[in-house]
Amino acid sequence: EAGVAQSPRYKIIEKRQSVAFWCNPISGHATLYWYQQILGQGPKLLIQFQNNGVVDDSQLPKDRFSAERLKGVDSTLKIQPAKLEDSAVYLCASRKFTGNEQFFGPGTRLTVL
Amino acid sequence: GESVGLHLPTLSVQEGDNSIINCAYSNSASDYFIWYKQESGKGPQFIIDIRSNMDKRQGQRVTVLLNKTVKHLSLQIAATQPGDSAVYFCAENRNNQGGKLIFGQGTELSVKP
């Protein structure tokens, strides 16, 4: 089966600009996650969706980050405006509703200058 | 607070030797633990998991040990190969929080030929 797809793979922007990331989960996976992974650290959960509803966005900086999963399949994560400390890899993962294993995409590496 | 950490940030082993990567966790209510392998430029890849009602689980060349008394988890890799070189993360899964994964900081494993 195809894995989790993410695009773009790399993005370089200047601070205060906007950026958007896209994720296509594994077909049939109801749960979708966005993680932020700063260099040298483990991934940190930003937001979790169950179908098109938000389950947990407690660690999402809502003043600048937003995410949506309108049709319960693809998802986009947006940062507006970006800060230097947002430089990180943004990982998308998906999981079957009845399973435990999360499958990760390759990530988008964001550099904010 | 939420905390899953690793004792050593780097580990260097000789090819063919066994590797042991350690992890400490803080939440005694966590019910499921996972080890992930992350190669450069890729997303985390599932290696092995263990439920909190078990103390040992074996896979192909890998064994996970769980000591709930001291909240300690370890990953043992037998006959380490150059392809095992990567960063290894432990993560605790909290089903009572919608399957939220809390990752540790990671251990970088280097295999010397």
PDB file of C-alpha atoms in Angstrom:
ATOM      1  CA  GLU A   1       0.000   0.000   0.000  1.00  0.00           C
ATOM      2  CA  ALA A   2       1.165   3.561  -0.619  1.00  0.00           C
ATOM      3  CA  GLY A   3       2.598   5.380   2.363  1.00  0.00           C
ATOM      4  CA  VAL A   4       1.874   8.805   3.760  1.00  0.00           C
ATOM      5  CA  ALA A   5       2.661  11.483   1.183  1.00  0.00           C
ATOM      6  CA  GLN A   6       3.823  14.967   2.034  1.00  0.00           C
ATOM      7  CA  SER A   7       4.721  18.002  -0.015  1.00  0.00           C
ATOM      8  CA  PRO A   8       6.773  19.987  -0.458  1.00  0.00           C
ATOM      9  CA  ARG A   9       9.816  18.125   0.867  1.00  0.00           C
ATOM     10  CA  TYR A  10      11.750  21.322   1.464  1.00  0.00           C
ATOM     11  CA  LYS A  11      10.778  24.944   1.900  1.00  0.00           C
ATOM     12  CA  ILE A  12      12.832  28.038   2.605  1.00  0.00           C
ATOM     13  CA  ILE A  13      11.053  31.270   3.525  1.00  0.00           C
ATOM     14  CA  GLU A  14      11.825  34.518   5.269  1.00  0.00           C
ATOM     15  CA  LYS A  15      10.388  35.337   8.657  1.00  0.00           C
ATOM     16  CA  ARG A  16       6.932  36.838   8.623  1.00  0.00           C
ATOM     17  CA  GLN A  17       6.080  35.016   5.387  1.00  0.00           C
ATOM     18  CA  SER A  18       3.383  32.359   5.143  1.00  0.00           C
ATOM     19  CA  VAL A  19       3.799  28.702   4.276  1.00  0.00           C
ATOM     20  CA  ALA A  20       1.538  25.698   3.828  1.00  0.00           C
ATOM     21  CA  PHE A  21       2.231  21.983   3.966  1.00  0.00           C
ATOM     22  CA  TRP A  22       0.126  19.214   2.515  1.00  0.00           C
ATOM     23  CA  CYS A  23      -0.398  15.649   3.670  1.00  0.00           C
ATOM     24  CA  ASN A  24      -2.164  12.701   2.071  1.00  0.00           C
ATOM     25  CA  PRO A  25      -2.555   9.861   4.592  1.00  0.00           C
ATOM     26  CA  ILE A  26      -2.735   6.156   3.877  1.00  0.00           C
ATOM     27  CA  SER A  27      -6.069   5.284   2.323  1.00  0.00           C
ATOM     28  CA  GLY A  28      -8.654   4.388   4.928  1.00  0.00           C
ATOM     29  CA  HIS A  29      -6.754   5.824   7.886  1.00  0.00           C
ATOM     30  CA  ALA A  30      -9.195   7.863   9.911  1.00  0.00           C
ATOM     31  CA  THR A  31      -6.671   9.444  12.270  1.00  0.00           C
ATOM     32  CA  LEU A  32      -4.154  12.005  11.073  1.00  0.00           C
ATOM     33  CA  TYR A  33      -1.412  13.732  13.050  1.00  0.00           C
ATOM     34  CA  TRP A  34       0.894  16.674  12.454  1.00  0.00           C
ATOM     35  CA  TYR A  35       4.174  16.726  14.376  1.00  0.00           C
ATOM     36  CA  GLN A  36       6.942  19.286  14.610  1.00  0.00           C
ATOM     37  CA  GLN A  37      10.478  17.918  14.895  1.00  0.00           C
ATOM     38  CA  ILE A  38      13.152  20.418  15.784  1.00  0.00           C
ATOM     39  CA  LEU A  39      16.701  19.343  14.956  1.00  0.00           C
ATOM     40  CA  GLY A  40      18.070  16.968  17.574  1.00  0.00           C
ATOM     41  CA  GLN A  41      14.709  16.381  19.239  1.00  0.00           C
ATOM     42  CA  GLY A  42      11.891  13.900  19.028  1.00  0.00           C
ATOM     43  CA  PRO A  43       8.681  14.764  17.188  1.00  0.00           C
ATOM     44  CA  LYS A  44       6.178  16.850  19.128  1.00  0.00           C
ATOM     45  CA  LEU A  45       2.481  16.541  18.397  1.00  0.00           C
ATOM     46  CA  LEU A  46       0.855  19.706  17.052  1.00  0.00           C
ATOM     47  CA  ILE A  47      -2.611  18.488  16.150  1.00  0.00           C
ATOM     48  CA  GLN A  48      -4.589  15.267  15.811  1.00  0.00           C
ATOM     49  CA  PHE A  49      -7.632  14.745  13.592  1.00  0.00           C
ATOM     50  CA  GLN A  50     -10.188  11.975  13.714  1.00  0.00           C
ATOM     51  CA  ASN A  51     -11.797  12.068  10.262  1.00  0.00           C
ATOM     52  CA  ASN A  52     -12.371  15.806   9.802  1.00  0.00           C
ATOM     53  CA  GLY A  53     -12.694  16.668  13.493  1.00  0.00           C
ATOM     54  CA  VAL A  54      -9.935  17.907  15.802  1.00  0.00           C
ATOM     55  CA  VAL A  55      -9.163  15.554  18.702  1.00  0.00           C
ATOM     56  CA  ASP A  56      -6.193  17.371  20.234  1.00  0.00           C
ATOM     57  CA  ASP A  57      -4.699  20.729  19.306  1.00  0.00           C
ATOM     58  CA  SER A  58      -3.448  21.638  22.754  1.00  0.00           C
ATOM     59  CA  GLN A  59       0.132  22.158  21.568  1.00  0.00           C
ATOM     60  CA  LEU A  60      -0.669  24.025  18.372  1.00  0.00           C
ATOM     61  CA  PRO A  61       0.394  27.710  18.534  1.00  0.00           C
ATOM     62  CA  LYS A  62      -2.961  28.930  17.354  1.00  0.00           C
ATOM     63  CA  ASP A  63      -1.908  32.529  16.929  1.00  0.00           C
ATOM     64  CA  ARG A  64       0.141  31.518  13.899  1.00  0.00           C
ATOM     65  CA  PHE A  65      -0.526  27.865  13.092  1.00  0.00           C
ATOM     66  CA  SER A  66      -3.694  26.451  11.594  1.00  0.00           C
ATOM     67  CA  ALA A  67      -4.636  23.081  10.182  1.00  0.00           C
ATOM     68  CA  GLU A  68      -7.603  21.603   8.446  1.00  0.00           C
ATOM     69  CA  ARG A  69      -8.842  18.293   7.131  1.00  0.00           C
ATOM     70  CA  LEU A  70     -12.027  19.328   5.449  1.00  0.00           C
ATOM     71  CA  LYS A  71     -13.082  16.059   3.784  1.00  0.00           C
ATOM     72  CA  GLY A  72     -11.487  13.736   6.289  1.00  0.00           C
ATOM     73  CA  VAL A  73      -8.696  12.715   3.927  1.00  0.00           C
ATOM     74  CA  ASP A  74      -5.973  15.208   2.957  1.00  0.00           C
ATOM     75  CA  SER A  75      -4.791  17.796   5.412  1.00  0.00           C
ATOM     76  CA  THR A  76      -2.967  21.110   5.251  1.00  0.00           C
ATOM     77  CA  LEU A  77      -0.917  22.805   7.952  1.00  0.00           C
ATOM     78  CA  LYS A  78      -0.311  26.532   7.630  1.00  0.00           C
ATOM     79  CA  ILE A  79       2.008  28.934   9.402  1.00  0.00           C
ATOM     80  CA  GLN A  80       1.288  32.639   9.157  1.00  0.00           C
ATOM     81  CA  PRO A  81       3.465  34.552   9.903  1.00  0.00           C
ATOM     82  CA  ALA A  82       6.529  32.324  10.294  1.00  0.00           C
ATOM     83  CA  LYS A  83       9.171  32.889  12.952  1.00  0.00           C
ATOM     84  CA  LEU A  84      12.789  31.792  13.018  1.00  0.00           C
ATOM     85  CA  GLU A  85      11.998  29.214  15.707  1.00  0.00           C
ATOM     86  CA  ASP A  86       9.538  27.500  13.354  1.00  0.00           C
ATOM     87  CA  SER A  87      12.481  26.025  11.446  1.00  0.00           C
ATOM     88  CA  ALA A  88      11.920  22.291  11.797  1.00  0.00           C
ATOM     89  CA  VAL A  89      10.732  19.179  10.006  1.00  0.00           C
ATOM     90  CA  TYR A  90       6.955  18.901   9.900  1.00  0.00           C
ATOM     91  CA  LEU A  91       5.840  15.294   9.929  1.00  0.00           C
ATOM     92  CA  CYS A  92       2.446  13.929   9.062  1.00  0.00           C
ATOM     93  CA  ALA A  93       1.339  10.527  10.332  1.00  0.00           C
ATOM     94  CA  SER A  94      -1.801   8.462   9.976  1.00  0.00           C
ATOM     95  CA  ARG A  95      -3.353   5.557  11.812  1.00  0.00           C
ATOM     96  CA  LYS A  96      -6.253   3.199  11.341  1.00  0.00           C
ATOM     97  CA  PHE A  97      -9.114   3.889  13.706  1.00  0.00           C
ATOM     98  CA  THR A  98      -8.714   0.457  15.317  1.00  0.00           C
ATOM     99  CA  GLY A  99      -4.914   0.246  15.202  1.00  0.00           C
ATOM    100  CA  ASN A 100      -2.094   1.559  17.352  1.00  0.00           C
ATOM    101  CA  GLU A 101       0.701   1.996  14.839  1.00  0.00           C
ATOM    102  CA  GLN A 102       1.236   5.427  13.371  1.00  0.00           C
ATOM    103  CA  PHE A 103       2.742   5.562   9.891  1.00  0.00           C
ATOM    104  CA  PHE A 104       4.870   8.591   9.162  1.00  0.00           C
ATOM    105  CA  GLY A 105       5.474  10.498   5.968  1.00  0.00           C
ATOM    106  CA  PRO A 106       8.929  11.727   4.941  1.00  0.00           C
ATOM    107  CA  GLY A 107       8.315  15.194   6.355  1.00  0.00           C
ATOM    108  CA  THR A 108       8.720  18.734   5.090  1.00  0.00           C
ATOM    109  CA  ARG A 109      11.909  20.494   6.139  1.00  0.00           C
ATOM    110  CA  LEU A 110      11.167  24.179   6.750  1.00  0.00           C
ATOM    111  CA  THR A 111      13.923  26.753   7.038  1.00  0.00           C
ATOM    112  CA  VAL A 112      12.936  30.242   8.163  1.00  0.00           C
ATOM    113  CA  LEU A 113      15.567  32.901   7.468  1.00  0.00           C
TER     114      LEU A 113
ATOM    115  CA  GLY B   1       5.116  17.039  33.139  1.00  0.00           C
ATOM    116  CA  GLU B   2       5.257  14.943  29.998  1.00  0.00           C
ATOM    117  CA  SER B   3       8.611  13.374  29.594  1.00  0.00           C
ATOM    118  CA  VAL B   4      10.093  10.450  27.774  1.00  0.00           C
ATOM    119  CA  GLY B   5      13.843  10.628  27.689  1.00  0.00           C
ATOM    120  CA  LEU B   6      16.886   8.648  26.687  1.00  0.00           C
ATOM    121  CA  HIS B   7      19.969   8.143  28.788  1.00  0.00           C
ATOM    122  CA  LEU B   8      22.550   8.579  26.012  1.00  0.00           C
ATOM    123  CA  PRO B   9      22.344  10.865  23.012  1.00  0.00           C
ATOM    124  CA  THR B  10      24.882   8.827  20.982  1.00  0.00           C
ATOM    125  CA  LEU B  11      25.957   5.215  20.866  1.00  0.00           C
ATOM    126  CA  SER B  12      28.771   3.791  18.782  1.00  0.00           C
ATOM    127  CA  VAL B  13      29.120   0.020  18.306  1.00  0.00           C
ATOM    128  CA  GLN B  14      31.194  -2.327  16.209  1.00  0.00           C
ATOM    129  CA  GLU B  15      29.457  -4.168  13.396  1.00  0.00           C
ATOM    130  CA  GLY B  16      28.310  -7.540  14.650  1.00  0.00           C
ATOM    131  CA  ASP B  17      28.085  -6.483  18.287  1.00  0.00           C
ATOM    132  CA  ASN B  18      24.819  -6.152  20.161  1.00  0.00           C
ATOM    133  CA  SER B  19      23.387  -2.678  20.827  1.00  0.00           C
ATOM    134  CA  ILE B  20      21.322  -1.597  23.791  1.00  0.00           C
ATOM    135  CA  ILE B  21      19.420   1.680  23.709  1.00  0.00           C
ATOM    136  CA  ASN B  22      17.735   2.842  26.889  1.00  0.00           C
ATOM    137  CA  CYS B  23      14.736   5.011  27.603  1.00  0.00           C
ATOM    138  CA  ALA B  24      13.063   6.372  30.723  1.00  0.00           C
ATOM    139  CA  TYR B  25       9.440   7.442  30.837  1.00  0.00           C
ATOM    140  CA  SER B  26       7.504   9.370  33.418  1.00  0.00           C
ATOM    141  CA  ASN B  27       3.824   8.507  33.039  1.00  0.00           C
ATOM    142  CA  SER B  28       2.924   5.297  34.826  1.00  0.00           C
ATOM    143  CA  ALA B  29      -0.497   5.358  33.141  1.00  0.00           C
ATOM    144  CA  SER B  30       0.960   4.873  29.658  1.00  0.00           C
ATOM    145  CA  ASP B  31      -0.306   1.610  28.227  1.00  0.00           C
ATOM    146  CA  TYR B  32       1.767   1.076  25.129  1.00  0.00           C
ATOM    147  CA  PHE B  33       5.346   1.817  24.102  1.00  0.00           C
ATOM    148  CA  ILE B  34       6.936   1.939  20.691  1.00  0.00           C
ATOM    149  CA  TRP B  35      10.441   2.123  19.322  1.00  0.00           C
ATOM    150  CA  TYR B  36      10.973   4.059  16.103  1.00  0.00           C
ATOM    151  CA  LYS B  37      13.996   4.239  13.824  1.00  0.00           C
ATOM    152  CA  GLN B  38      14.620   7.439  11.899  1.00  0.00           C
ATOM    153  CA  GLU B  39      17.145   7.612   9.109  1.00  0.00           C
ATOM    154  CA  SER B  40      18.409  10.916   7.801  1.00  0.00           C
ATOM    155  CA  GLY B  41      15.820  12.689   5.678  1.00  0.00           C
ATOM    156  CA  LYS B  42      13.059  10.213   6.465  1.00  0.00           C
ATOM    157  CA  GLY B  43      10.155   9.968   8.822  1.00  0.00           C
ATOM    158  CA  PRO B  44      10.220   7.666  11.858  1.00  0.00           C
ATOM    159  CA  GLN B  45       9.732   4.007  11.038  1.00  0.00           C
ATOM    160  CA  PHE B  46       8.081   1.566  13.431  1.00  0.00           C
ATOM    161  CA  ILE B  47      10.413  -1.111  14.802  1.00  0.00           C
ATOM    162  CA  ILE B  48       8.654  -2.858  17.646  1.00  0.00           C
ATOM    163  CA  ASP B  49       6.070  -2.168  20.304  1.00  0.00           C
ATOM    164  CA  ILE B  50       5.142  -3.531  23.702  1.00  0.00           C
ATOM    165  CA  ARG B  51       2.050  -3.268  25.843  1.00  0.00           C
ATOM    166  CA  SER B  52       2.257  -2.336  29.480  1.00  0.00           C
ATOM    167  CA  ASN B  53       1.067  -5.806  30.560  1.00  0.00           C
ATOM    168  CA  MET B  54       4.199  -7.373  29.065  1.00  0.00           C
ATOM    169  CA  ASP B  55       7.838  -7.156  30.115  1.00  0.00           C
ATOM    170  CA  LYS B  56       9.526  -8.500  26.987  1.00  0.00           C
ATOM    171  CA  ARG B  57       8.816  -8.759  23.318  1.00  0.00           C
ATOM    172  CA  GLN B  58      11.014 -10.075  20.541  1.00  0.00           C
ATOM    173  CA  GLY B  59      11.125  -9.325  16.868  1.00  0.00           C
ATOM    174  CA  GLN B  60      13.590 -10.014  14.136  1.00  0.00           C
ATOM    175  CA  ARG B  61      17.000  -9.142  15.680  1.00  0.00           C
ATOM    176  CA  VAL B  62      15.304  -6.753  18.112  1.00  0.00           C
ATOM    177  CA  THR B  63      14.038  -7.196  21.642  1.00  0.00           C
ATOM    178  CA  VAL B  64      12.221  -4.657  23.779  1.00  0.00           C
ATOM    179  CA  LEU B  65      12.276  -4.894  27.560  1.00  0.00           C
ATOM    180  CA  LEU B  66       9.890  -2.998  29.796  1.00  0.00           C
ATOM    181  CA  ASN B  67      10.456  -2.466  33.500  1.00  0.00           C
ATOM    182  CA  LYS B  68       7.402  -0.717  34.878  1.00  0.00           C
ATOM    183  CA  THR B  69       8.786  -0.623  38.413  1.00  0.00           C
ATOM    184  CA  VAL B  70      11.508   1.836  37.411  1.00  0.00           C
ATOM    185  CA  LYS B  71       9.713   3.141  34.283  1.00  0.00           C
ATOM    186  CA  HIS B  72      12.455   1.988  31.975  1.00  0.00           C
ATOM    187  CA  LEU B  73      12.383   0.703  28.428  1.00  0.00           C
ATOM    188  CA  SER B  74      15.222  -0.712  26.376  1.00  0.00           C
ATOM    189  CA  LEU B  75      15.784  -1.777  22.798  1.00  0.00           C
ATOM    190  CA  GLN B  76      18.294  -4.483  22.103  1.00  0.00           C
ATOM    191  CA  ILE B  77      19.568  -4.992  18.566  1.00  0.00           C
ATOM    192  CA  ALA B  78      21.418  -8.229  17.935  1.00  0.00           C
ATOM    193  CA  ALA B  79      24.343  -8.440  15.518  1.00  0.00           C
ATOM    194  CA  THR B  80      24.207  -4.755  14.687  1.00  0.00           C
ATOM    195  CA  GLN B  81      24.670  -3.941  11.018  1.00  0.00           C
ATOM    196  CA  PRO B  82      25.680  -0.733   9.200  1.00  0.00           C
ATOM    197  CA  GLY B  83      22.076  -0.390   8.051  1.00  0.00           C
ATOM    198  CA  ASP B  84      21.041  -0.032  11.677  1.00  0.00           C
ATOM    199  CA  SER B  85      22.776   3.346  11.862  1.00  0.00           C
ATOM    200  CA  ALA B  86      20.022   5.871  12.603  1.00  0.00           C
ATOM    201  CA  VAL B  87      18.395   7.796  15.421  1.00  0.00           C
ATOM    202  CA  TYR B  88      16.200   5.666  17.653  1.00  0.00           C
ATOM    203  CA  PHE B  89      13.254   7.100  19.548  1.00  0.00           C
ATOM    204  CA  CYS B  90      11.112   5.554  22.194  1.00  0.00           C
ATOM    205  CA  ALA B  91       7.571   6.806  22.438  1.00  0.00           C
ATOM    206  CA  GLU B  92       4.794   6.248  24.916  1.00  0.00           C
ATOM    207  CA  ASN B  93       1.255   5.970  23.716  1.00  0.00           C
ATOM    208  CA  ARG B  94      -1.574   7.297  25.799  1.00  0.00           C
ATOM    209  CA  ASN B  95      -4.795   5.738  24.653  1.00  0.00           C
ATOM    210  CA  ASN B  96      -6.674   7.783  27.214  1.00  0.00           C
ATOM    211  CA  GLN B  97      -5.528  10.843  25.262  1.00  0.00           C
ATOM    212  CA  GLY B  98      -6.691   9.661  21.861  1.00  0.00           C
ATOM    213  CA  GLY B  99      -3.580   7.660  21.079  1.00  0.00           C
ATOM    214  CA  LYS B 100      -1.218  10.572  21.634  1.00  0.00           C
ATOM    215  CA  LEU B 101       2.456   9.674  21.234  1.00  0.00           C
ATOM    216  CA  ILE B 102       5.049  11.300  23.484  1.00  0.00           C
ATOM    217  CA  PHE B 103       8.521  10.939  22.000  1.00  0.00           C
ATOM    218  CA  GLY B 104      11.849  10.961  23.744  1.00  0.00           C
ATOM    219  CA  GLN B 105      14.819  12.943  22.495  1.00  0.00           C
ATOM    220  CA  GLY B 106      16.462  10.104  20.594  1.00  0.00           C
ATOM    221  CA  THR B 107      19.724   8.168  20.560  1.00  0.00           C
ATOM    222  CA  GLU B 108      21.950   8.263  17.511  1.00  0.00           C
ATOM    223  CA  LEU B 109      23.383   4.827  16.802  1.00  0.00           C
ATOM    224  CA  SER B 110      26.571   4.641  14.736  1.00  0.00           C
ATOM    225  CA  VAL B 111      27.831   1.273  13.543  1.00  0.00           C
ATOM    226  CA  LYS B 112      31.529   0.999  12.821  1.00  0.00           C
ATOM    227  CA  PRO B 113      32.525  -1.492  10.111  1.00  0.00           C
TER     228      PRO B 113
END
